[in-house]
Short mmCIF file of N, CA, C and O in Angstrom, two decimals:
data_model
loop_
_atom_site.label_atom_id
_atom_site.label_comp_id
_atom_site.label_asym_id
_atom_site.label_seq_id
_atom_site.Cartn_x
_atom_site.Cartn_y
_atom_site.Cartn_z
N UNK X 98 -19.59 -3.58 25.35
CA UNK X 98 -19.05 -2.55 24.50
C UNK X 98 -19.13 -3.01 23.05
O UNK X 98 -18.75 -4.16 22.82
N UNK X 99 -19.55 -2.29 22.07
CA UNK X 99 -19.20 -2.34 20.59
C UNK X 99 -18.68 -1.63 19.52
O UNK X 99 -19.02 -0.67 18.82
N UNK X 100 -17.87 -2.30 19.60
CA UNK X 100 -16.39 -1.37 18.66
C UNK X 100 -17.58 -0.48 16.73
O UNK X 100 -18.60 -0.78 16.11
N UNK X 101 -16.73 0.35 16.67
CA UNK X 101 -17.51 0.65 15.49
C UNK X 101 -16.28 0.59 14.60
O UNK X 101 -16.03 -0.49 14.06
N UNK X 102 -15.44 1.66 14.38
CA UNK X 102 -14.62 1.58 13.45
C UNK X 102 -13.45 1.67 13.69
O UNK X 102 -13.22 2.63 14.43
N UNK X 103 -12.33 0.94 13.33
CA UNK X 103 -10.77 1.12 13.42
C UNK X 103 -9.69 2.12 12.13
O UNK X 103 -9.60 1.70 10.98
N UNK X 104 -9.04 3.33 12.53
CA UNK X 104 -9.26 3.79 11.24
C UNK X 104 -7.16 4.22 11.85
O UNK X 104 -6.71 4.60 12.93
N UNK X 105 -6.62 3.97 10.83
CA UNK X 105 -5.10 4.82 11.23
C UNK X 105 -4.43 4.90 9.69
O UNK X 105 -4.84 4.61 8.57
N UNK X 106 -3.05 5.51 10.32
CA UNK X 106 -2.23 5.85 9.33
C UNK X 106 -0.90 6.02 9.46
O UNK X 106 -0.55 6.31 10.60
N UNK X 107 0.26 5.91 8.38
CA UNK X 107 1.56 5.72 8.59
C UNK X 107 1.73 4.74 10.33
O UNK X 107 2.20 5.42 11.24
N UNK X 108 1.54 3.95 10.51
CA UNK X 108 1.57 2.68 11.56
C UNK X 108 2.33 1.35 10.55
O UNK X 108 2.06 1.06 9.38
N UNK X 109 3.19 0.79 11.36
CA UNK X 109 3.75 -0.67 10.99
C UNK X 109 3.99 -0.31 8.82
O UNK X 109 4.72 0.47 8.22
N UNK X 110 3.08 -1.23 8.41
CA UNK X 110 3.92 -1.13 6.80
C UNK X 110 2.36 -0.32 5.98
O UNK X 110 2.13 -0.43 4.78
N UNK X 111 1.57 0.34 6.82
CA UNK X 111 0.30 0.85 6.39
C UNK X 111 1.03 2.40 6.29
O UNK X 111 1.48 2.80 7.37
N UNK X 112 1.26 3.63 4.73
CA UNK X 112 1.51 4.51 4.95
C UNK X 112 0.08 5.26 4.71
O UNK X 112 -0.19 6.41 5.04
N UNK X 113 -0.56 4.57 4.21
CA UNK X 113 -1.89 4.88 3.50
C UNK X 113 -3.10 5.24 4.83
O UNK X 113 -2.68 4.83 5.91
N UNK X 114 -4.24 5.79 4.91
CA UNK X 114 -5.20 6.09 5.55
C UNK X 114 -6.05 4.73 5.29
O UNK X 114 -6.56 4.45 4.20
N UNK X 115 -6.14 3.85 6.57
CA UNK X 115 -6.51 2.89 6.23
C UNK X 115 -8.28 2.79 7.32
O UNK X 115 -7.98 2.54 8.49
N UNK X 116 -9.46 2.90 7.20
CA UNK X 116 -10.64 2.40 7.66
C UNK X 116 -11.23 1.26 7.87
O UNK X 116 -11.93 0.86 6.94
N UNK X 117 -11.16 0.60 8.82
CA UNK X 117 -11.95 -1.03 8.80
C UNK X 117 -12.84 -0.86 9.33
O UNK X 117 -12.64 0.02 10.17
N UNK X 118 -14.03 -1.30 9.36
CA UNK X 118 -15.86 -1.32 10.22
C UNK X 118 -15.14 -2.74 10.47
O UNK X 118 -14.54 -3.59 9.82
N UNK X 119 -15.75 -2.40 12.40
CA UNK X 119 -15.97 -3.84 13.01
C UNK X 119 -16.82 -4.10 13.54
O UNK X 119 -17.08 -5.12 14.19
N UNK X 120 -17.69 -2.70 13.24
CA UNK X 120 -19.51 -3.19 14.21
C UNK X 120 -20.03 -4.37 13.31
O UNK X 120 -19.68 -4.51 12.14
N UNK X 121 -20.83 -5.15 13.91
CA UNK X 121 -21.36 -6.03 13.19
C UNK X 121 -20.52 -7.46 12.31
O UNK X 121 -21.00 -8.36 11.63
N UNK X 122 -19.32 -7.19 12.64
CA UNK X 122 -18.60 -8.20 11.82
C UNK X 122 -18.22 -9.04 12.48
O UNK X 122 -17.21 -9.54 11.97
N UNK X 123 -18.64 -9.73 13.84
CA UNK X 123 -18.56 -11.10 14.25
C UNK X 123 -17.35 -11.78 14.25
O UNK X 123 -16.45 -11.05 14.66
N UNK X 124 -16.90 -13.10 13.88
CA UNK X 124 -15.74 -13.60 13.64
C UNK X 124 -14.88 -13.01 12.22
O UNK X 124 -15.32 -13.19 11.08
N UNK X 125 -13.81 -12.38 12.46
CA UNK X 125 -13.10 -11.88 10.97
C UNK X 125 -11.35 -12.48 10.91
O UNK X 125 -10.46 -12.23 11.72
N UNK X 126 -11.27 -13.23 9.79
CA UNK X 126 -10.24 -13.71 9.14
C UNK X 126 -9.15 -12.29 8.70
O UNK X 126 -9.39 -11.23 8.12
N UNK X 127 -8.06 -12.82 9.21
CA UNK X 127 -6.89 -11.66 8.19
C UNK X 127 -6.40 -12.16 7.38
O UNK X 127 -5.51 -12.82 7.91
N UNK X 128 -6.38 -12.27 6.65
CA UNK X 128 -6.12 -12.78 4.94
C UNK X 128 -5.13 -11.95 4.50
O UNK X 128 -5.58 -10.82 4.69
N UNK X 129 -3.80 -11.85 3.91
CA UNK X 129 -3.09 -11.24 3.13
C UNK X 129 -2.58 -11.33 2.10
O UNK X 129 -1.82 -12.27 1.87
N UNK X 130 -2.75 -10.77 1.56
CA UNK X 130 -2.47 -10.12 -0.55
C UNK X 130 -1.33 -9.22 -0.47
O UNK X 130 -1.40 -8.03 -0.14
N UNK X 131 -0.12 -9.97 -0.85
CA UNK X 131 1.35 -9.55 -1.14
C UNK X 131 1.33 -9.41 -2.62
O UNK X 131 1.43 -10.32 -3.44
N UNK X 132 1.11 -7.55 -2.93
CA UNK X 132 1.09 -7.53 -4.63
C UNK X 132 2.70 -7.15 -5.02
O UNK X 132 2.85 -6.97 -6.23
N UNK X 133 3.47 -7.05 -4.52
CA UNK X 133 4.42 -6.72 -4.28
C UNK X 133 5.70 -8.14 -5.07
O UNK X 133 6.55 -8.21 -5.96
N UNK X 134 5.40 -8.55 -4.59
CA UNK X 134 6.59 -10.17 -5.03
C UNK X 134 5.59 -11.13 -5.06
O UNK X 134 4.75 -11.06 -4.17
N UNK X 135 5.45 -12.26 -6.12
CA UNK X 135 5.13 -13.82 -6.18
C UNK X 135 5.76 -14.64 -5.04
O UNK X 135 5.13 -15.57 -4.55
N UNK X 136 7.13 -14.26 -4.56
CA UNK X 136 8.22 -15.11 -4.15
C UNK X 136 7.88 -15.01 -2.78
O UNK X 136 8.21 -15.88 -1.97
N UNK X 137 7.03 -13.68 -2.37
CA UNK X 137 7.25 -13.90 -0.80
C UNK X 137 5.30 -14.52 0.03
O UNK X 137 4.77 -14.44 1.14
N UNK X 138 4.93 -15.06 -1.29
CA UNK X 138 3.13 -15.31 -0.82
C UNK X 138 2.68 -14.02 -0.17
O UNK X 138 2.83 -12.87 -0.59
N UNK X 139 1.99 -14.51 1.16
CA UNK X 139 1.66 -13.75 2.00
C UNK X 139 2.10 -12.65 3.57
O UNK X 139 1.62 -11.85 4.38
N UNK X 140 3.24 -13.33 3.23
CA UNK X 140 4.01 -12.52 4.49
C UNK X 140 4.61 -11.19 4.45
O UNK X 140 5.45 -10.89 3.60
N UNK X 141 4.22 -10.38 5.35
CA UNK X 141 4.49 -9.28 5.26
C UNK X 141 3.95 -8.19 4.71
O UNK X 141 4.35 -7.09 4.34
N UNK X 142 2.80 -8.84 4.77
CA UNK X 142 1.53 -7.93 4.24
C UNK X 142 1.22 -6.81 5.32
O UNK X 142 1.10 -5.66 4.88
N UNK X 143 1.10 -7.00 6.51
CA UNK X 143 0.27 -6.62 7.70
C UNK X 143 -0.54 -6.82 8.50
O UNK X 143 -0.77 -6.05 9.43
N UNK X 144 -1.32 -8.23 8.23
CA UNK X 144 -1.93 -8.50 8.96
C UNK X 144 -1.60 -8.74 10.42
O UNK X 144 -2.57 -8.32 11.06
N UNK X 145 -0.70 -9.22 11.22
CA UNK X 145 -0.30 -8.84 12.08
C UNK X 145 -0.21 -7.48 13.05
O UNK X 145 -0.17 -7.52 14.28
N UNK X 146 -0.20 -6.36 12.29
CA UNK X 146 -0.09 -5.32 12.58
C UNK X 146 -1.66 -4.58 13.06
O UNK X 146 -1.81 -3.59 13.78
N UNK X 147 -2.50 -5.25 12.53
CA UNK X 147 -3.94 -4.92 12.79
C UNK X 147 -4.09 -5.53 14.25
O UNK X 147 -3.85 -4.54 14.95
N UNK X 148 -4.25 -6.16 14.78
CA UNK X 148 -3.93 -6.47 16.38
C UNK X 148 -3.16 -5.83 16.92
O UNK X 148 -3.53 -5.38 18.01
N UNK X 149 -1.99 -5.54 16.51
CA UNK X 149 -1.09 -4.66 18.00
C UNK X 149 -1.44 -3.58 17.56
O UNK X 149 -1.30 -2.79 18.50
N UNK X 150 -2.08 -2.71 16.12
CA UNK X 150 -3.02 -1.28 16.18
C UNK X 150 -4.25 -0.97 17.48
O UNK X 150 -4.50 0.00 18.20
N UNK X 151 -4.59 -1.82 17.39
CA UNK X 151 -6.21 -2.01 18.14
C UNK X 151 -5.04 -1.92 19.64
O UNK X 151 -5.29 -0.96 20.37
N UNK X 152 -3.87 -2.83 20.10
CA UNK X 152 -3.67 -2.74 20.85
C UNK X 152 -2.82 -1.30 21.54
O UNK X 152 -2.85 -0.85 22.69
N UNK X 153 -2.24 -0.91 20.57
CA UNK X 153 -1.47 0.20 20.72
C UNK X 153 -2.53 1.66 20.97
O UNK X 153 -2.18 2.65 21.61
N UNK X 154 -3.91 1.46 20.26
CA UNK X 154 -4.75 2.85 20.45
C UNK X 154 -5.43 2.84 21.91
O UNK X 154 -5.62 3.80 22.66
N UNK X 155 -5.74 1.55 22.11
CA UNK X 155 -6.33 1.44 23.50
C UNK X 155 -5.46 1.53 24.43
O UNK X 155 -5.87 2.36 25.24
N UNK X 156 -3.92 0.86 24.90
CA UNK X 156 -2.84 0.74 25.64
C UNK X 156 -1.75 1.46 25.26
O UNK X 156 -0.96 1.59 26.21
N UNK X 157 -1.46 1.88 24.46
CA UNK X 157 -0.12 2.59 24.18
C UNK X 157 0.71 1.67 24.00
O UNK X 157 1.86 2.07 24.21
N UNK X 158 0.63 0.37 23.62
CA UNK X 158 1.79 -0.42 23.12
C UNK X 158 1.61 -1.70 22.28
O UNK X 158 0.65 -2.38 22.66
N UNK X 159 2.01 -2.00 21.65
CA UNK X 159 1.86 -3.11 20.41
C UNK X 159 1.60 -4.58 21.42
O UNK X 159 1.42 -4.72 22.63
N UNK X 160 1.64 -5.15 20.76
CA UNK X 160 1.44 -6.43 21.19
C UNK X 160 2.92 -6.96 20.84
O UNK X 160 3.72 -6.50 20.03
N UNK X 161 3.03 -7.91 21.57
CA UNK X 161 4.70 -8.39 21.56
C UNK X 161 4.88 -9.78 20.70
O UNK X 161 4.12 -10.73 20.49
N UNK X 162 6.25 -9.44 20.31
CA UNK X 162 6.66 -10.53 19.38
C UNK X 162 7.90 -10.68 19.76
O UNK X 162 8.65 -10.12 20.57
N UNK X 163 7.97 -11.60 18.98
CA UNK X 163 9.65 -12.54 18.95
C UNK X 163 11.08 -11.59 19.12
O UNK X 163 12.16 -11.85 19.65
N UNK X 164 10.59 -10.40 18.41
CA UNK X 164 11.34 -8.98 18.19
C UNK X 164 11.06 -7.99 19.53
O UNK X 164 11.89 -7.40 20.21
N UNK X 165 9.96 -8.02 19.64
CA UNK X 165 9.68 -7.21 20.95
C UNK X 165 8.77 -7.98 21.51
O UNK X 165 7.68 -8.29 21.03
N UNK X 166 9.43 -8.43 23.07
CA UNK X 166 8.82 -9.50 23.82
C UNK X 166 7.97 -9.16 24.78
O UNK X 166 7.26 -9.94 25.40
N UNK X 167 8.07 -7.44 24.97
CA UNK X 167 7.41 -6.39 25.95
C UNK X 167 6.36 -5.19 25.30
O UNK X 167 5.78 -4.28 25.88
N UNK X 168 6.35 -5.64 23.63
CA UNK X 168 5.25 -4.88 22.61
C UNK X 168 6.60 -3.96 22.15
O UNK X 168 7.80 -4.21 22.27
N UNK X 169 5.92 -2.84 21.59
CA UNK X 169 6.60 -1.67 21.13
C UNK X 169 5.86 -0.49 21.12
O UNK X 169 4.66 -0.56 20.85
N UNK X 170 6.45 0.72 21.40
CA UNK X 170 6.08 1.74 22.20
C UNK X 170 6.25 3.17 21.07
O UNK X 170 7.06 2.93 20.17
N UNK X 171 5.83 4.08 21.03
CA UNK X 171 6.06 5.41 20.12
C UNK X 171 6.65 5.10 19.20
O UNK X 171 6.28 3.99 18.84
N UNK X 172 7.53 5.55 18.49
CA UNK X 172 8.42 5.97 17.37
C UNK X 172 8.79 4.47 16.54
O UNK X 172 8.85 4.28 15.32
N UNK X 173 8.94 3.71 17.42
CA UNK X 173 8.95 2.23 16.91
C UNK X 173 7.91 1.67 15.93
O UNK X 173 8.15 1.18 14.83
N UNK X 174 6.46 1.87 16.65
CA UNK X 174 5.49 1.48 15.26
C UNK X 174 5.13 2.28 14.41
O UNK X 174 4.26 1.94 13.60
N UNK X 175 5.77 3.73 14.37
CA UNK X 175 5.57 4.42 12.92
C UNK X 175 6.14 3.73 11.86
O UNK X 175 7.00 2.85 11.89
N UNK X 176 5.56 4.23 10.93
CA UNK X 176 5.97 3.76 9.16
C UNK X 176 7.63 4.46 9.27
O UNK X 176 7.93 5.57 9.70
N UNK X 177 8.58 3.34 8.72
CA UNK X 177 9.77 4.25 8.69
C UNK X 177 9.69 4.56 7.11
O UNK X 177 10.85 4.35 6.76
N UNK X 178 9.10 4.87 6.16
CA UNK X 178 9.32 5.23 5.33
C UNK X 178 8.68 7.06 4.85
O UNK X 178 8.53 7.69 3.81
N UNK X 179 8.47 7.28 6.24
CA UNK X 179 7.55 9.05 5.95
C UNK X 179 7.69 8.73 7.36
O UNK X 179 7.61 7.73 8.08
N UNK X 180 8.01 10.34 7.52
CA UNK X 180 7.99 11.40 8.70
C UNK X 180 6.56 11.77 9.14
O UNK X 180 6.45 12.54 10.09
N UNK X 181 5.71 11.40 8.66
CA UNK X 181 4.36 12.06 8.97
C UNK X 181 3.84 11.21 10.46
O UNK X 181 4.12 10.10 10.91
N UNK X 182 3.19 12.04 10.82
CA UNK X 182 3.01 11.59 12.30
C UNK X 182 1.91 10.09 11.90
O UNK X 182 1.21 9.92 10.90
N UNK X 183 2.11 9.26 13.01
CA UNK X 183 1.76 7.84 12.77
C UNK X 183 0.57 8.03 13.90
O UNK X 183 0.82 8.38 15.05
N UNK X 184 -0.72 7.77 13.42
CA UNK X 184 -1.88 7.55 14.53
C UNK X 184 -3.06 6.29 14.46
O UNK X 184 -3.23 5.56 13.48
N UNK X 185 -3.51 6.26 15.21
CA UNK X 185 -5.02 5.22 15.40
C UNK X 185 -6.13 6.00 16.21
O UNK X 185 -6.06 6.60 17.29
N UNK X 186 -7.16 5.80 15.35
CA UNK X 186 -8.28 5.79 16.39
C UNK X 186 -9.29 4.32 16.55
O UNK X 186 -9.24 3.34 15.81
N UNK X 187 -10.00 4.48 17.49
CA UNK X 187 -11.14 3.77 16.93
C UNK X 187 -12.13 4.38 18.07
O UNK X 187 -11.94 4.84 19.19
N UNK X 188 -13.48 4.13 17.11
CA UNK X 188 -15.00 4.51 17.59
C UNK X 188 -15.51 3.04 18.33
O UNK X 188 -15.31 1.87 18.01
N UNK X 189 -16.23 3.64 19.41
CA UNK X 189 -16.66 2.57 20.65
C UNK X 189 -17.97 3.10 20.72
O UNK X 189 -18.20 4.26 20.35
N UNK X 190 -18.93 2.28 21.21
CA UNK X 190 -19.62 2.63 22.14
C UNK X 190 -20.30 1.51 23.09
O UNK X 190 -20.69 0.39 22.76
N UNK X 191 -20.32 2.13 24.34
CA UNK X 191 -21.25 0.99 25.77
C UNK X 191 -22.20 1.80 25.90
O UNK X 191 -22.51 2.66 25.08
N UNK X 192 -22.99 1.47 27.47
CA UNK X 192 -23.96 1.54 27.81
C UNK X 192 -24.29 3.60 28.52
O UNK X 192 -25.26 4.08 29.10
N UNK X 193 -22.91 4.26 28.05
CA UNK X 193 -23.41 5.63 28.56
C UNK X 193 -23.10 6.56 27.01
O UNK X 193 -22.95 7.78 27.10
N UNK X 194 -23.04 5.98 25.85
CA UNK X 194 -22.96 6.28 24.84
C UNK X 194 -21.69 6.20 23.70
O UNK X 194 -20.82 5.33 23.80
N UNK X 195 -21.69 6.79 23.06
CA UNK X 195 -20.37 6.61 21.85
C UNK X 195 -19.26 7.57 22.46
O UNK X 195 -19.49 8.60 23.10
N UNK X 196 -17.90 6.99 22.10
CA UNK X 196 -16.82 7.58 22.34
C UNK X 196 -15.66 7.11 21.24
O UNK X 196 -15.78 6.44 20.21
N UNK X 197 -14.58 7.68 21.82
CA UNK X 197 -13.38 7.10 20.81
C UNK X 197 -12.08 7.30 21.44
O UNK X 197 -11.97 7.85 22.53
N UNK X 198 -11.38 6.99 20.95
CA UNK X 198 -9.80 7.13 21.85
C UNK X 198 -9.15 7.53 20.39
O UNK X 198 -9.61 7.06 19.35
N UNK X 199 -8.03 8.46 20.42
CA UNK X 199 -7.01 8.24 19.16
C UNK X 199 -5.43 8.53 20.06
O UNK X 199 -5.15 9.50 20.77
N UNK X 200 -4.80 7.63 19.81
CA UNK X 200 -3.37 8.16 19.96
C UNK X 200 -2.83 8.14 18.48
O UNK X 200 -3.38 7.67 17.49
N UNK X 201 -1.38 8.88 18.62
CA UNK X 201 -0.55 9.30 17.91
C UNK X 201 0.87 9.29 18.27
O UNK X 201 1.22 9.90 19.28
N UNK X 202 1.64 8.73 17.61
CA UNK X 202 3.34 8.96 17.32
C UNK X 202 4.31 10.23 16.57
O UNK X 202 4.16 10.63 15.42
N UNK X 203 5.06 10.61 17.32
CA UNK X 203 5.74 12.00 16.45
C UNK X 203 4.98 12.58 16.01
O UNK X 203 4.56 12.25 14.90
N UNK X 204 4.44 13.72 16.69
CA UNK X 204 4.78 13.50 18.14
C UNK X 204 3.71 12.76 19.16
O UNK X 204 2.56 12.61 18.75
N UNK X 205 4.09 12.26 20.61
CA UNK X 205 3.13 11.68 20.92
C UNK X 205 2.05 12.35 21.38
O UNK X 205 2.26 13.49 21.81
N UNK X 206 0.85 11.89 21.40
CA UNK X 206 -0.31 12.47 21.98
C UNK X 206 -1.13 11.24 21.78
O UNK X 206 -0.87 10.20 21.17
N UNK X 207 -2.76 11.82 22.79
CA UNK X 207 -3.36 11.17 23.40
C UNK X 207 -4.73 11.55 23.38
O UNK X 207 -4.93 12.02 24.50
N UNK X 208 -5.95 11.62 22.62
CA UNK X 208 -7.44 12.27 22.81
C UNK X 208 -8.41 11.20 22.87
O UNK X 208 -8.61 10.18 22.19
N UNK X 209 -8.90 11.68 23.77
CA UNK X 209 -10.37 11.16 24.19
C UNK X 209 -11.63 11.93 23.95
O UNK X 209 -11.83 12.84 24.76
N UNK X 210 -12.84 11.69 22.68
CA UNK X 210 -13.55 12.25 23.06
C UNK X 210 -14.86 10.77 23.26
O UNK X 210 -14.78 9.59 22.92
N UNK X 211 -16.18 11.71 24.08
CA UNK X 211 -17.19 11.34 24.28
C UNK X 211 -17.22 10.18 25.60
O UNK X 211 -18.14 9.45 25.96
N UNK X 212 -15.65 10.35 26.22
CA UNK X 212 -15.74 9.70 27.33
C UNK X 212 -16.07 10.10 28.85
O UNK X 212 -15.36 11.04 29.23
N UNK X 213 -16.93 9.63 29.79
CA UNK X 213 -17.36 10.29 31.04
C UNK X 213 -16.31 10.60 32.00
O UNK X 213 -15.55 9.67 32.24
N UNK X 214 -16.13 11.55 32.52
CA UNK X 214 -14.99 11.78 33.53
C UNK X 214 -13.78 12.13 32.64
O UNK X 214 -12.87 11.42 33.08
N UNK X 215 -13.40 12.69 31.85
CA UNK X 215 -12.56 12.77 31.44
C UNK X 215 -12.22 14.01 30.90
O UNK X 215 -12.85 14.33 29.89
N UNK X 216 -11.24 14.91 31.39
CA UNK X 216 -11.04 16.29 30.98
C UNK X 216 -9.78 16.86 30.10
O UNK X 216 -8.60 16.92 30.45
N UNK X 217 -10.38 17.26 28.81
CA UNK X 217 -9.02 17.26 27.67
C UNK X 217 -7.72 17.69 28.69
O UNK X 217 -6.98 16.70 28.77
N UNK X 218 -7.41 18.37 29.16
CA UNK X 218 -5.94 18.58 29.71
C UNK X 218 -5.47 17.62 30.67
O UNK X 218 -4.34 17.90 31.08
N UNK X 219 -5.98 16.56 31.17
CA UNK X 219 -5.83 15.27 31.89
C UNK X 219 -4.15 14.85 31.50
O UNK X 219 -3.81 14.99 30.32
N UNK X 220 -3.17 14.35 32.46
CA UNK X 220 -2.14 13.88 32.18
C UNK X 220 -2.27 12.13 31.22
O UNK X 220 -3.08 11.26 31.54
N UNK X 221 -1.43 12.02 30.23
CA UNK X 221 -1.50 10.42 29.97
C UNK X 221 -1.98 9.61 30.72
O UNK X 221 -3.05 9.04 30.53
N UNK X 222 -1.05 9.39 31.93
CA UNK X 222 -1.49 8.52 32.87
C UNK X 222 -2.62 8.00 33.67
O UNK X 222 -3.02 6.90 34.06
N UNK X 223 -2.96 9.21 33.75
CA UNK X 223 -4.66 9.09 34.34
C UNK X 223 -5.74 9.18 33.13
O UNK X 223 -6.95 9.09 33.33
N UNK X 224 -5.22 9.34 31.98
CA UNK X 224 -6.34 9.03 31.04
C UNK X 224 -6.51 7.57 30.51
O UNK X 224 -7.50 6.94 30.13
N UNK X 225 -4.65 7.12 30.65
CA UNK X 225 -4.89 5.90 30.71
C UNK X 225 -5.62 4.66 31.41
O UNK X 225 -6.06 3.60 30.97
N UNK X 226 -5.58 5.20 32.59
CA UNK X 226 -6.21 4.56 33.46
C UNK X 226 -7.83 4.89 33.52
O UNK X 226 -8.44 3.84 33.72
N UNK X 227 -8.36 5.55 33.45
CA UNK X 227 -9.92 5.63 32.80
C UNK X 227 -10.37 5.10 31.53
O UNK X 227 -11.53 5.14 31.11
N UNK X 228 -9.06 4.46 30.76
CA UNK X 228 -9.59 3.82 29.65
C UNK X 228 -9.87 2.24 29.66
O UNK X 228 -10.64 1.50 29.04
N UNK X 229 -8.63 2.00 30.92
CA UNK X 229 -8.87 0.54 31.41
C UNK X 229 -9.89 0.09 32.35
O UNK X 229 -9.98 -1.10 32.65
#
């Protein structure tokens, strides 16, 4: 499989429409730039949050931390600073062509396009499970 692009919005401390390309980019460093305070370096930038994105669009749940030892689920990884609905997608493609997954928070939802077997009115559950 090769990922093409990771793209979301209002997620973790991202309120902004944020696009990353990962076709072609091999090993990638997260580096963070706190313009915000001198005092706090790099923490709390987000980089962290770019892993449990990727994990949350494919699985429906963050990746777990010290805070949440079981990930975090809907309403939890929206931006608490805007009401606007919080989503991810990302563009894929394998060996029967290009597809993409996007979920979304407040409210929740779930789309798949360009995937085989898979019919828009499909319950969560079983779409989940065709994604794994």
């Amino acid at each position: 499989m090769k990922l093409g692009a990771l793209e979301f919005e209002h997620l973790f401390s991202y309120r902004q429409r944020q696009r990353l390309l990962l076709s072609n980019a091999g090993l990638v460093l997260l580096r963070g730039d706190t313009r915000v305070s001198q005092a706090s370096n790099d923490n709390g930038c987000g980089k962290s949050a770019i892993p449990s994105i990727l994990s949350f669009v494919w699985f429906g749940l963050s990746l777990p931390t010290p805070q949440a030892p079981n990930g975090r689920r809907g309403d939890d990884l929206a931006n608490r600073f805007t009401k606007a609905p919080g989503w991810a997608a990302i563009e894929m493609e394998d060996d029967q062509g290009p597809w993409s997954i996007r979920r979304q928070v407040r409210p929740k939802k779930l789309l798949i396009e360009g995937f085989r077997d898979v019919v828009g009115d499909e319950d969560d559950k079983i779409l989940q499970e065709k994604i794994e």
